[in-house]
């Protein structure tokens, strides 16, 4: 297995080609619609990805708001490149030992999903030939680019996709690694290290979705697959591992198909609508079809090769269904999963008869109200089945929350860049580089050893603080006098394990001041530090203040006086024991007090109160 990453990080510098802020907004002030057509370039070729997208004849609707101007609407030429964003990209180049180019030339890269109003994304190569050292291994960084983010998709129907323009134009630094990653785990580690390096510049946006990874994976005998837009770094490992599994399953299927001389489908699909007239349930029933046509396609030699082998969910059937979905169908049915879905053995037998299938042949069924679209779907299914005899087709795939991926579109052609004629090339001067080199931020490796040294943290914990992006918060709290081990535990363990309320769309990111208040309250003994996760959960669930969170977590209301009263009562009840055992009475009494206090005060505060009471009682005796 070989894998490489492309890390895309949003910058907080303001947009790349206009003066709008790098901020999202839910305020919609208006909207407009556009369409995209595929046209041939100077080499007379039409990009296959562009041709497929155009064949869907979609309308793209763009919502405008306070974070955009005429530039995002493509009604005004781009302004000169944002100098802060370029400085940040150059700083990263220096940190990665890369060679900045003498001159930055902005290019247009064709984008076929409507996510840019212009139909292209502006991108500029900033530096080449860098490297990253991690755990004794060297990863090449062939390119560092600066580009504009795309518009944000807000909804989608089979005929229209709605985008919001607030995200369009936010600067992205793109760092590509070479294909030197050989395990899923390594992919996550490299991504985290690059994330830490990006944060070191202090010019990046924070939160879910502000860093996105494209993961390129291939295995021996397979093909390069691009998994696009992974937002959760810790899932990279899963995506890589499942992609390896997918390619292995499909390569094994190919061997079976070749051994039994399976052939690409050659017969055109046939209309089998009338065979299902009395089907009462499932996707082919009259109720579900609403007058739609049912088409069947024979797959010669594919019987039992469309379903998942034991121990995996990957299967050729899903790849075929993805093709049907790519033209707007909801999916397909294939013979390995039938009878089922409302179909009886008799229906299967009728389809096999109508297609005149041999026992080793398989078939697929699709239904749609638009016959032309159903035919297009089967054309693509047939092409994908033919490709299964060759091996793994090169694809762009979408990450799913399960850790698996879904077909998105063909890998784009290589000839899709041309110069942006509205922006003159920018010379990168020696003065500029010298100024940036003199003010380089602390590298993650240096930051890790400094945190370990200055605050006495185990190196593993220091690594988690830096890798998780908590270093700055940690230092702020530690410098305010909060105990370093407690802060480190809060940030690396308690905070990441907070359970978000169901339906939460954004992560839980309490302010430094709130965390400070929380830690102070625990230190002063208002509640036990074991109660911190419960308080954080209450805050994540919407408690508006620390007091409200304490009340919600059932941790409020035990004052020093109340604690003293409990201690006194326990001591009073056990006078005989104290006289008999002396200091040794402490342990059993501590147990009694703890049972009553139930974590509402810190154990150390309770122990101190009990010791004082014991000294008092024994002194009096
Ligand atoms: Zn703007």
Coordinates of C-alpha atoms and ligand atoms in Angstrom, one line a residue:
X1 CA 0.0 0.0 0.0
X2 CA 1.2 3.5 -0.8
X3 CA -0.6 6.7 0.3
X4 CA -0.1 10.4 0.2
X5 CA -1.9 13.3 1.6
X6 CA -3.1 16.7 0.5
X7 CA -3.8 18.9 3.5
X8 CA -6.0 21.9 3.0
X9 CA -6.1 24.5 5.8
X10 CA -8.2 27.6 5.8
X11 CA -6.5 30.8 6.8
X12 CA -8.0 33.5 9.0
X13 CA -6.3 36.3 7.1
X14 CA -9.4 37.5 5.2
X15 CA -10.2 36.3 1.7
X16 CA -7.6 35.6 -1.0
X17 CA -8.8 37.9 -3.8
X18 CA -11.1 40.5 -2.1
X19 CA -11.5 42.3 1.2
X20 CA -14.3 40.1 2.6
X21 CA -13.7 38.4 5.9
X22 CA -12.9 34.7 6.2
X23 CA -16.1 34.1 8.1
X24 CA -19.3 32.1 7.7
X25 CA -22.7 33.7 7.9
X26 CA -26.2 32.3 8.1
X27 CA -27.6 35.5 6.8
X28 CA -28.9 35.1 3.2
X29 CA -29.4 38.4 1.3
X30 CA -30.2 37.1 -2.1
X31 CA -29.5 34.3 -4.6
X32 CA -28.8 33.7 -8.3
X33 CA -28.5 30.7 -10.6
X34 CA -25.9 29.4 -13.1
X35 CA -25.4 26.4 -15.3
X36 CA -22.1 24.8 -16.5
X37 CA -21.3 23.4 -19.9
X38 CA -18.3 21.3 -20.9
X39 CA -16.2 22.8 -23.7
X40 CA -13.1 21.4 -25.4
X41 CA -9.8 23.0 -24.8
X42 CA -7.0 23.8 -27.2
X43 CA -6.1 20.2 -27.5
X44 CA -9.7 19.5 -28.6
X45 CA -10.3 17.1 -25.7
X46 CA -13.2 17.4 -23.3
X47 CA -12.4 16.6 -19.7
X48 CA -14.2 13.4 -18.8
X49 CA -15.2 14.7 -15.3
X50 CA -16.6 17.9 -16.9
X51 CA -18.5 16.0 -19.5
X52 CA -20.1 13.8 -16.9
X53 CA -21.1 16.8 -14.7
X54 CA -22.6 18.6 -17.7
X55 CA -24.6 15.5 -18.7
X56 CA -26.6 15.9 -15.4
X57 CA -27.9 19.4 -16.6
X58 CA -28.0 20.7 -13.1
X59 CA -28.9 24.2 -12.0
X60 CA -26.5 25.7 -9.4
X61 CA -28.0 28.3 -7.1
X62 CA -25.8 30.6 -5.1
X63 CA -26.9 32.4 -1.9
X64 CA -25.2 35.7 -1.1
X65 CA -24.6 37.3 2.3
X66 CA -22.4 39.6 4.3
X67 CA -19.2 37.6 3.7
X68 CA -19.2 38.2 0.0
X69 CA -18.9 40.9 -2.7
X70 CA -19.0 41.0 -6.5
X71 CA -15.7 39.0 -6.7
X72 CA -17.3 35.8 -5.3
X73 CA -20.2 36.3 -7.7
X74 CA -17.7 36.4 -10.6
X75 CA -19.1 39.9 -11.6
X76 CA -15.9 41.7 -10.8
X77 CA -12.2 40.7 -11.4
X78 CA -10.2 39.4 -8.5
X79 CA -8.2 41.9 -6.4
X80 CA -4.5 41.4 -5.9
X81 CA -3.5 38.4 -3.8
X82 CA -3.9 38.9 0.0
X83 CA -0.3 39.6 1.2
X84 CA -0.8 38.1 4.7
X85 CA -2.1 34.8 3.2
X86 CA 0.9 34.7 0.9
X87 CA 3.3 35.4 3.8
X88 CA 1.7 32.5 5.7
X89 CA 2.2 30.1 2.8
X90 CA 5.8 31.2 2.4
X91 CA 6.4 30.8 6.2
X92 CA 5.2 27.2 5.9
X93 CA 7.5 26.7 2.9
X94 CA 10.4 27.9 5.1
X95 CA 9.3 25.7 8.0
X96 CA 9.2 22.6 5.7
X97 CA 12.6 23.4 4.1
X98 CA 10.9 23.9 0.7
X99 CA 12.2 26.2 -2.0
X100 CA 9.8 29.2 -2.6
X101 CA 9.4 30.0 -6.3
X102 CA 10.9 33.3 -7.6
X103 CA 7.5 34.3 -9.0
X104 CA 4.0 33.3 -7.9
X105 CA 1.7 32.8 -10.9
X106 CA -2.0 32.3 -10.2
X107 CA -3.7 29.6 -12.3
X108 CA -7.2 28.7 -13.0
X109 CA -8.1 25.0 -12.3
X110 CA -11.3 23.7 -13.8
X111 CA -13.9 22.7 -11.2
X112 CA -16.9 20.7 -12.4
X113 CA -19.2 20.5 -9.5
X114 CA -20.5 24.1 -9.5
X115 CA -18.8 24.9 -6.2
X116 CA -17.1 27.9 -7.9
X117 CA -19.2 30.6 -9.6
X118 CA -16.6 31.0 -12.3
X119 CA -16.2 27.3 -13.1
X120 CA -12.6 27.3 -11.9
X121 CA -10.6 27.5 -8.7
X122 CA -7.7 30.0 -8.5
X123 CA -4.6 28.3 -7.3
X124 CA -0.9 29.3 -7.1
X125 CA 2.2 27.1 -6.6
X126 CA 4.2 28.8 -3.8
X127 CA 7.1 26.4 -3.1
X128 CA 8.5 22.9 -4.0
X129 CA 10.8 20.2 -2.7
X130 CA 10.2 20.4 1.1
X131 CA 10.2 17.6 3.6
X132 CA 8.8 16.7 7.0
X133 CA 10.7 14.7 9.6
X134 CA 8.6 12.6 11.9
X135 CA 9.6 9.7 14.2
X136 CA 12.8 9.3 12.3
X137 CA 11.2 9.1 8.9
X138 CA 11.4 11.7 6.1
X139 CA 8.3 12.5 4.1
X140 CA 8.8 14.5 0.9
X141 CA 6.6 17.6 0.4
X142 CA 6.7 18.0 -3.3
X143 CA 4.4 21.1 -3.4
X144 CA 2.9 23.9 -1.3
X145 CA 0.1 25.9 -2.9
X146 CA -2.1 28.7 -2.0
X147 CA -5.7 28.5 -3.3
X148 CA -9.2 29.7 -2.8
X149 CA -11.8 27.6 -1.0
X150 CA -15.0 26.7 -2.8
X151 CA -18.5 27.7 -2.0
X152 CA -20.3 25.8 0.8
X153 CA -23.0 23.3 -0.3
X154 CA -26.2 23.8 1.7
X155 CA -28.7 21.6 -0.1
X156 CA -29.1 19.3 -3.1
X157 CA -32.0 17.9 -5.2
X158 CA -31.7 15.8 -8.3
X159 CA -32.0 19.0 -10.4
X160 CA -30.5 21.8 -8.3
X161 CA -27.6 22.3 -5.9
X162 CA -27.6 25.2 -3.6
X163 CA -24.3 26.8 -2.5
X164 CA -23.6 29.6 -0.1
X165 CA -20.8 32.1 -1.1
X166 CA -19.4 32.8 2.4
X167 CA -16.7 30.1 2.1
X168 CA -15.8 30.9 -1.5
X169 CA -12.5 32.7 -1.6
X170 CA -11.2 31.9 1.9
X171 CA -7.5 31.2 1.5
X172 CA -6.4 27.6 1.7
X173 CA -2.8 26.4 2.1
X174 CA -2.4 23.1 0.4
X175 CA 0.5 20.9 1.4
X176 CA 1.0 17.7 -0.6
X177 CA 3.1 14.8 0.7
X178 CA 4.8 12.2 -1.5
X179 CA 3.4 8.6 -1.5
X180 CA 5.6 7.5 1.3
X181 CA 2.9 6.6 3.8
X182 CA 2.7 2.8 4.0
X183 CA 0.1 2.3 6.9
X184 CA -3.2 3.9 7.8
X185 CA -1.8 4.9 11.2
X186 CA 1.1 6.8 9.6
X187 CA -1.4 8.8 7.5
X188 CA -3.1 10.1 10.6
X189 CA 0.2 11.0 12.3
X190 CA 1.5 12.9 9.3
X191 CA -1.8 14.8 9.0
X192 CA -1.6 15.7 12.7
X193 CA 2.0 16.9 12.4
X194 CA 1.2 19.1 9.4
X195 CA -1.9 20.4 11.3
X196 CA 0.4 21.3 14.2
X197 CA 2.8 23.1 11.8
X198 CA -0.1 25.0 10.2
X199 CA -1.4 26.1 13.7
X200 CA 2.1 27.3 14.6
X201 CA 1.7 30.1 12.1
X202 CA -1.3 31.4 14.2
X203 CA -2.9 32.5 11.0
X204 CA -5.3 29.5 10.6
X205 CA -9.0 29.2 11.1
X206 CA -10.0 26.8 13.9
X207 CA -12.8 24.2 14.3
X208 CA -14.4 21.4 12.4
X209 CA -14.1 21.7 8.6
X210 CA -11.3 24.3 8.6
X211 CA -8.8 21.6 7.8
X212 CA -9.6 19.0 5.1
X213 CA -7.5 16.2 3.8
X214 CA -7.5 14.5 0.4
X215 CA -6.1 11.0 0.8
X216 CA -4.5 9.3 -2.2
X217 CA -4.3 5.5 -1.8
X218 CA -3.2 2.7 -4.1
X219 CA -2.1 -0.9 -3.6
X220 CA 0.0 -3.2 -5.8
X221 CA -2.0 -4.1 -8.9
X222 CA -4.7 -1.6 -8.0
X223 CA -5.0 2.1 -8.9
X224 CA -4.7 5.5 -7.3
X225 CA -7.9 6.6 -5.6
X226 CA -8.4 10.1 -4.3
X227 CA -10.6 10.3 -1.1
X228 CA -11.6 13.9 -1.1
X229 CA -12.4 16.2 1.8
X230 CA -11.8 14.1 5.0
X231 CA -12.5 16.4 7.9
X232 CA -11.7 14.2 10.9
X233 CA -8.0 13.5 11.0
X234 CA -8.4 10.5 13.3
X235 CA -10.5 8.8 10.7
X236 CA -7.7 8.9 8.0
X237 CA -6.5 5.5 9.3
X238 CA -9.9 4.0 8.7
X239 CA -10.3 5.4 5.2
X240 CA -7.0 4.1 4.2
X241 CA -7.5 0.7 5.7
X242 CA -11.0 0.3 4.2
X243 CA -9.8 1.5 0.8
X244 CA -7.0 -1.2 0.8
X245 CA -9.7 -3.7 1.7
X246 CA -12.0 -2.5 -1.1
X247 CA -9.2 -2.7 -3.7
X248 CA -8.2 -6.3 -2.5
X249 CA -11.9 -7.5 -2.7
X250 CA -12.3 -6.0 -6.2
X251 CA -9.0 -7.5 -7.4
X252 CA -10.0 -10.9 -6.1
X253 CA -13.3 -10.6 -8.0
X254 CA -11.4 -9.8 -11.1
X255 CA -9.5 -13.1 -10.8
X256 CA -12.7 -15.1 -10.5
X257 CA -14.3 -13.2 -13.5
X258 CA -11.2 -13.8 -15.6
X259 CA -11.0 -17.5 -14.7
X260 CA -14.6 -18.1 -15.8
X261 CA -14.2 -15.9 -18.9
X262 CA -16.8 -13.3 -17.9
X263 CA -17.3 -10.7 -20.6
X264 CA -18.3 -7.0 -20.6
X265 CA -22.0 -6.6 -21.2
X266 CA -22.7 -6.3 -24.9
X267 CA -26.4 -6.7 -25.2
X268 CA -28.5 -3.5 -24.8
X269 CA -30.7 -3.4 -21.7
X270 CA -34.3 -4.6 -22.1
X271 CA -37.5 -3.2 -20.7
X272 CA -38.9 -5.6 -18.2
X273 CA -41.5 -3.3 -16.6
X274 CA -44.4 -5.6 -17.4
X275 CA -42.8 -8.5 -15.4
X276 CA -43.4 -6.7 -12.1
X277 CA -47.0 -5.5 -12.5
X278 CA -48.3 -7.5 -9.5
X279 CA -45.3 -6.8 -7.2
X280 CA -46.8 -5.3 -4.0
X281 CA -43.8 -4.0 -2.1
X282 CA -40.2 -2.8 -2.6
X283 CA -38.6 -0.4 -5.0
X284 CA -40.1 -2.1 -8.1
X285 CA -43.8 -2.1 -6.9
X286 CA -46.2 0.0 -8.9
X287 CA -46.6 2.3 -5.9
X288 CA -42.9 3.0 -5.7
X289 CA -42.4 3.2 -9.5
X290 CA -45.1 5.7 -10.1
X291 CA -45.3 4.7 -13.7
X292 CA -41.5 4.5 -14.1
X293 CA -39.8 2.0 -16.4
X294 CA -37.8 -1.0 -15.2
X295 CA -34.7 -1.9 -17.3
X296 CA -32.6 -5.1 -17.0
X297 CA -29.0 -5.5 -18.0
X298 CA -27.3 -8.9 -18.4
X299 CA -23.8 -9.3 -16.9
X300 CA -22.3 -12.4 -18.5
X301 CA -20.3 -14.5 -16.1
X302 CA -20.8 -12.2 -13.1
X303 CA -23.1 -14.5 -11.0
X304 CA -22.2 -14.4 -7.2
X305 CA -19.5 -11.8 -7.8
X306 CA -21.6 -8.8 -7.0
X307 CA -22.1 -9.6 -3.3
X308 CA -19.7 -9.1 -0.4
X309 CA -17.3 -12.0 0.4
X310 CA -17.4 -13.2 4.0
X311 CA -15.9 -10.7 6.5
X312 CA -16.2 -7.5 4.5
X313 CA -18.9 -5.0 3.3
X314 CA -17.1 -4.2 0.1
X315 CA -18.6 -5.6 -3.0
X316 CA -18.8 -5.0 -6.8
X317 CA -22.6 -4.6 -6.5
X318 CA -22.0 -1.4 -4.5
X319 CA -19.7 0.0 -7.1
X320 CA -22.3 -0.6 -9.8
X321 CA -25.0 1.0 -7.6
X322 CA -22.8 4.1 -7.1
X323 CA -22.7 4.5 -10.9
X324 CA -26.5 4.5 -11.0
X325 CA -26.5 7.1 -8.2
X326 CA -24.1 9.3 -10.1
X327 CA -26.7 10.1 -12.7
X328 CA -29.4 10.7 -10.1
X329 CA -31.0 7.2 -9.6
X330 CA -31.5 6.0 -6.0
X331 CA -29.6 2.8 -6.7
X332 CA -30.1 -0.6 -8.4
X333 CA -31.0 -4.2 -7.6
X334 CA -28.7 -7.0 -8.6
X335 CA -29.3 -10.7 -9.0
X336 CA -27.0 -11.7 -6.1
X337 CA -29.3 -10.0 -3.6
X338 CA -32.5 -11.4 -5.2
X339 CA -35.1 -12.7 -4.4
X340 CA -35.8 -10.0 -1.9
X341 CA -36.9 -6.3 -1.9
X342 CA -40.4 -7.4 -2.6
X343 CA -39.4 -9.8 -5.5
X344 CA -40.2 -13.5 -5.4
X345 CA -38.2 -16.3 -7.0
X346 CA -40.7 -16.3 -9.9
X347 CA -39.8 -12.7 -10.7
X348 CA -36.1 -13.5 -10.8
X349 CA -36.8 -16.5 -13.0
X350 CA -38.8 -14.3 -15.4
X351 CA -36.0 -11.8 -15.7
X352 CA -33.4 -14.5 -16.3
X353 CA -35.6 -16.0 -19.0
X354 CA -36.2 -12.6 -20.6
X355 CA -32.5 -11.9 -20.7
X356 CA -31.8 -15.6 -21.8
X357 CA -29.1 -15.9 -19.0
X358 CA -26.8 -18.9 -18.4
X359 CA -26.5 -20.0 -14.7
X360 CA -23.2 -18.2 -14.3
X361 CA -24.6 -14.9 -15.6
X362 CA -25.9 -12.0 -13.3
X363 CA -28.2 -9.1 -14.0
X364 CA -29.0 -5.7 -12.6
X365 CA -32.4 -3.9 -12.5
X366 CA -32.9 -0.1 -12.4
X367 CA -36.1 1.9 -12.3
X368 CA -36.7 5.5 -13.1
X369 CA -39.6 7.7 -14.4
X370 CA -37.1 9.1 -17.0
X371 CA -36.3 6.2 -19.5
X372 CA -33.3 8.1 -20.9
X373 CA -31.8 8.5 -17.4
X374 CA -32.4 4.8 -16.6
X375 CA -30.6 4.0 -19.9
X376 CA -27.7 6.3 -19.0
X377 CA -27.4 4.7 -15.6
X378 CA -27.1 1.2 -17.2
X379 CA -24.6 2.5 -19.7
X380 CA -22.5 3.6 -16.8
X381 CA -23.1 0.3 -14.9
X382 CA -22.1 -1.7 -17.9
X383 CA -18.9 0.4 -18.3
X384 CA -18.1 -0.2 -14.6
X385 CA -18.7 -3.9 -14.9
X386 CA -16.3 -3.9 -17.9
X387 CA -13.7 -2.0 -15.9
X388 CA -14.0 -4.7 -13.2
X389 CA -12.4 -7.1 -15.6
X390 CA -9.5 -4.8 -16.0
X391 CA -9.0 -4.0 -12.3
X392 CA -9.5 -0.9 -10.2
X393 CA -10.6 2.3 -12.0
X394 CA -9.0 5.5 -10.9
X395 CA -11.7 7.5 -9.1
X396 CA -12.4 10.4 -6.8
X397 CA -14.3 9.0 -3.8
X398 CA -16.3 10.7 -1.0
X399 CA -15.7 9.8 2.6
X400 CA -18.7 8.5 4.6
X401 CA -19.1 8.7 8.4
X402 CA -18.7 4.9 8.6
X403 CA -15.0 5.2 7.5
X404 CA -15.9 3.8 4.1
X405 CA -16.1 5.8 0.9
X406 CA -18.4 6.2 -2.1
X407 CA -17.8 6.8 -5.8
X408 CA -17.9 10.5 -6.6
X409 CA -16.5 11.0 -10.1
X410 CA -13.7 10.0 -12.4
X411 CA -10.2 11.3 -11.6
X412 CA -10.0 14.6 -13.5
X413 CA -7.8 14.9 -16.5
X414 CA -4.4 16.5 -16.2
X415 CA -5.0 19.2 -18.7
X416 CA -7.2 21.4 -16.6
X417 CA -5.0 24.4 -15.6
X418 CA -4.4 27.6 -17.4
X419 CA -3.2 31.0 -16.3
X420 CA -5.4 33.5 -14.5
X421 CA -5.1 36.5 -16.7
X422 CA -6.6 38.9 -14.2
X423 CA -3.8 38.7 -11.7
X424 CA -0.2 39.7 -12.6
X425 CA 2.6 37.4 -11.4
X426 CA 4.0 38.3 -8.0
X427 CA 7.8 38.4 -7.5
X428 CA 8.9 36.8 -4.2
X429 CA 11.8 39.1 -3.1
X430 CA 14.8 38.1 -1.0
X431 CA 13.8 40.9 1.4
X432 CA 10.4 39.3 1.9
X433 CA 11.9 35.9 2.6
X434 CA 14.5 37.3 4.9
X435 CA 11.8 39.1 6.9
X436 CA 9.7 35.9 7.2
X437 CA 12.8 33.8 8.0
X438 CA 13.6 36.2 10.9
X439 CA 10.2 35.7 12.4
X440 CA 9.6 31.9 12.0
X441 CA 7.2 30.4 14.5
X442 CA 8.2 27.7 16.9
X443 CA 8.2 24.3 15.2
X444 CA 5.9 21.5 16.7
X445 CA 9.0 19.4 17.6
X446 CA 10.5 22.4 19.6
X447 CA 7.2 23.2 21.1
X448 CA 6.8 19.6 22.3
X449 CA 10.1 19.5 24.1
X450 CA 9.6 23.0 25.5
X451 CA 6.2 22.1 27.0
X452 CA 7.7 18.9 28.4
X453 CA 10.6 20.8 29.9
X454 CA 8.9 23.9 31.2
X455 CA 5.9 22.3 32.7
X456 CA 7.3 18.9 33.7
X457 CA 4.9 17.0 31.4
X458 CA 5.5 13.5 30.1
X459 CA 6.6 13.7 26.5
X460 CA 3.6 11.7 25.4
X461 CA 1.2 14.3 27.0
X462 CA 3.2 17.2 25.4
X463 CA 2.8 15.4 22.1
X464 CA -0.9 15.1 22.5
X465 CA -1.3 18.8 23.4
X466 CA 0.6 19.8 20.3
X467 CA -1.0 17.2 18.0
X468 CA -4.5 18.0 19.2
X469 CA -4.0 21.8 18.8
X470 CA -4.2 22.5 22.5
X471 CA -0.7 23.9 23.1
X472 CA -1.7 27.6 23.1
X473 CA -4.7 27.1 25.4
X474 CA -2.5 24.9 27.7
X475 CA 0.1 27.6 28.0
X476 CA -2.4 30.4 28.6
X477 CA -4.0 28.5 31.4
X478 CA -0.7 27.3 32.9
X479 CA 0.7 30.8 32.9
X480 CA -2.4 32.0 34.7
X481 CA -1.4 29.6 37.5
X482 CA -3.6 26.6 36.8
X483 CA -1.8 23.3 37.7
X484 CA -0.2 21.9 34.5
X485 CA -1.1 18.3 35.0
X486 CA -4.8 19.2 35.6
X487 CA -4.8 21.5 32.5
X488 CA -3.2 18.8 30.4
X489 CA -5.7 16.2 31.5
X490 CA -8.6 18.6 30.9
X491 CA -7.5 19.3 27.3
X492 CA -6.2 15.9 26.2
X493 CA -8.7 13.6 28.0
X494 CA -11.8 15.4 29.5
X495 CA -12.5 17.8 26.6
X496 CA -12.2 15.3 23.7
X497 CA -14.4 12.8 25.4
X498 CA -17.3 15.2 26.1
X499 CA -20.4 13.7 24.7
X500 CA -22.1 16.3 22.4
X501 CA -25.9 16.5 22.6
X502 CA -27.5 14.5 19.7
X503 CA -28.0 16.7 16.6
X504 CA -25.2 19.1 17.5
X505 CA -23.6 20.4 14.3
X506 CA -20.7 22.2 15.7
X507 CA -18.0 20.9 18.1
X508 CA -17.8 22.1 21.7
X509 CA -15.1 24.7 22.0
X510 CA -15.3 26.5 25.4
X511 CA -13.3 29.7 25.8
X512 CA -10.0 29.9 27.7
X513 CA -11.7 32.1 30.3
X514 CA -14.5 29.5 30.9
X515 CA -11.9 26.7 31.3
X516 CA -10.0 29.0 33.7
X517 CA -13.1 29.6 35.7
X518 CA -13.9 25.8 35.7
X519 CA -10.4 24.9 36.9
X520 CA -10.4 27.6 39.6
X521 CA -13.8 26.4 40.9
X522 CA -12.4 22.9 41.2
X523 CA -9.2 24.1 42.8
X524 CA -11.0 26.1 45.4
X525 CA -12.9 23.0 46.3
X526 CA -16.3 23.8 45.0
X527 CA -16.4 20.4 43.4
X528 CA -14.1 17.4 43.0
X529 CA -11.8 17.4 39.9
X530 CA -13.4 14.0 39.1
X531 CA -16.5 16.1 38.4
X532 CA -14.8 18.0 35.5
X533 CA -16.1 15.7 32.7
X534 CA -19.7 16.1 34.1
X535 CA -19.4 19.9 34.2
X536 CA -18.0 20.0 30.6
X537 CA -20.9 17.8 29.4
X538 CA -23.4 20.1 31.0
X539 CA -21.7 23.1 29.3
X540 CA -21.7 21.3 26.0
X541 CA -25.4 20.6 26.5
X542 CA -26.0 24.3 26.7
X543 CA -25.6 25.4 30.3
X544 CA -25.0 29.2 30.0
X545 CA -22.7 29.7 33.0
X546 CA -20.4 27.6 35.2
X547 CA -22.9 27.9 38.1
X548 CA -25.7 26.6 35.8
X549 CA -23.4 23.7 34.7
X550 CA -22.6 22.8 38.3
X551 CA -26.2 22.8 39.2
X552 CA -27.1 20.6 36.1
X553 CA -24.3 18.2 36.9
X554 CA -25.5 18.0 40.5
X555 CA -22.2 19.3 41.8
X556 CA -23.2 22.6 43.3
X557 CA -24.1 23.7 46.8
X558 CA -21.6 22.1 49.2
X559 CA -20.0 25.1 51.1
X560 CA -17.2 24.9 53.6
X561 CA -19.7 25.2 56.4
X562 CA -21.9 22.3 55.1
X563 CA -18.8 20.2 54.6
X564 CA -17.7 21.0 58.2
X565 CA -21.2 20.0 59.5
X566 CA -21.0 16.6 57.8
X567 CA -17.5 16.0 59.1
X568 CA -18.5 17.0 62.6
X569 CA -21.5 14.7 62.6
X570 CA -19.4 11.7 61.5
X571 CA -16.8 12.5 64.1
X572 CA -19.4 12.9 66.8
X573 CA -21.0 9.5 66.0
X574 CA -17.6 7.8 66.1
X575 CA -16.1 9.2 69.3
X576 CA -15.6 5.7 70.7
X577 CA -13.7 4.5 67.7
X578 CA -11.5 7.6 67.7
X579 CA -10.6 7.1 71.3
X580 CA -9.8 3.4 70.7
X581 CA -7.9 3.7 67.5
X582 CA -6.4 7.2 67.5
X583 CA -5.0 8.3 64.1
X584 CA -5.9 5.0 62.6
X585 CA -9.6 6.0 62.8
X586 CA -9.0 8.4 59.9
X587 CA -9.5 5.8 57.1
X588 CA -12.9 4.4 58.1
X589 CA -14.2 7.9 58.9
X590 CA -12.9 9.3 55.6
X591 CA -15.0 6.5 53.9
X592 CA -18.1 7.6 55.8
X593 CA -17.7 11.3 54.9
X594 CA -17.0 10.5 51.2
X595 CA -20.2 8.5 51.0
X596 CA -22.2 11.6 52.2
X597 CA -20.3 14.1 50.0
X598 CA -20.4 12.0 46.8
X599 CA -17.8 13.9 44.9
X600 CA -19.2 17.4 45.5
X601 CA -15.9 18.5 47.0
X602 CA -12.3 17.6 46.2
X603 CA -11.0 14.6 48.2
X604 CA -8.0 16.5 49.5
X605 CA -10.3 19.3 50.9
X606 CA -12.4 16.7 52.6
X607 CA -9.3 14.9 54.0
X608 CA -8.0 18.2 55.4
X609 CA -11.3 19.0 57.1
X610 CA -11.5 15.6 58.6
X611 CA -7.9 15.7 59.9
X612 CA -8.6 19.1 61.5
X613 CA -11.7 17.7 63.2
X614 CA -9.8 14.7 64.5
X615 CA -7.0 16.9 65.9
X616 CA -9.6 19.0 67.6
X617 CA -11.5 16.1 69.1
X618 CA -8.3 14.2 70.3
X619 CA -6.8 17.5 71.7
X620 CA -10.0 18.1 73.7
X621 CA -9.9 14.6 75.0
Ligands
LIG1 ZN1 -15.6 39.4 -1.5

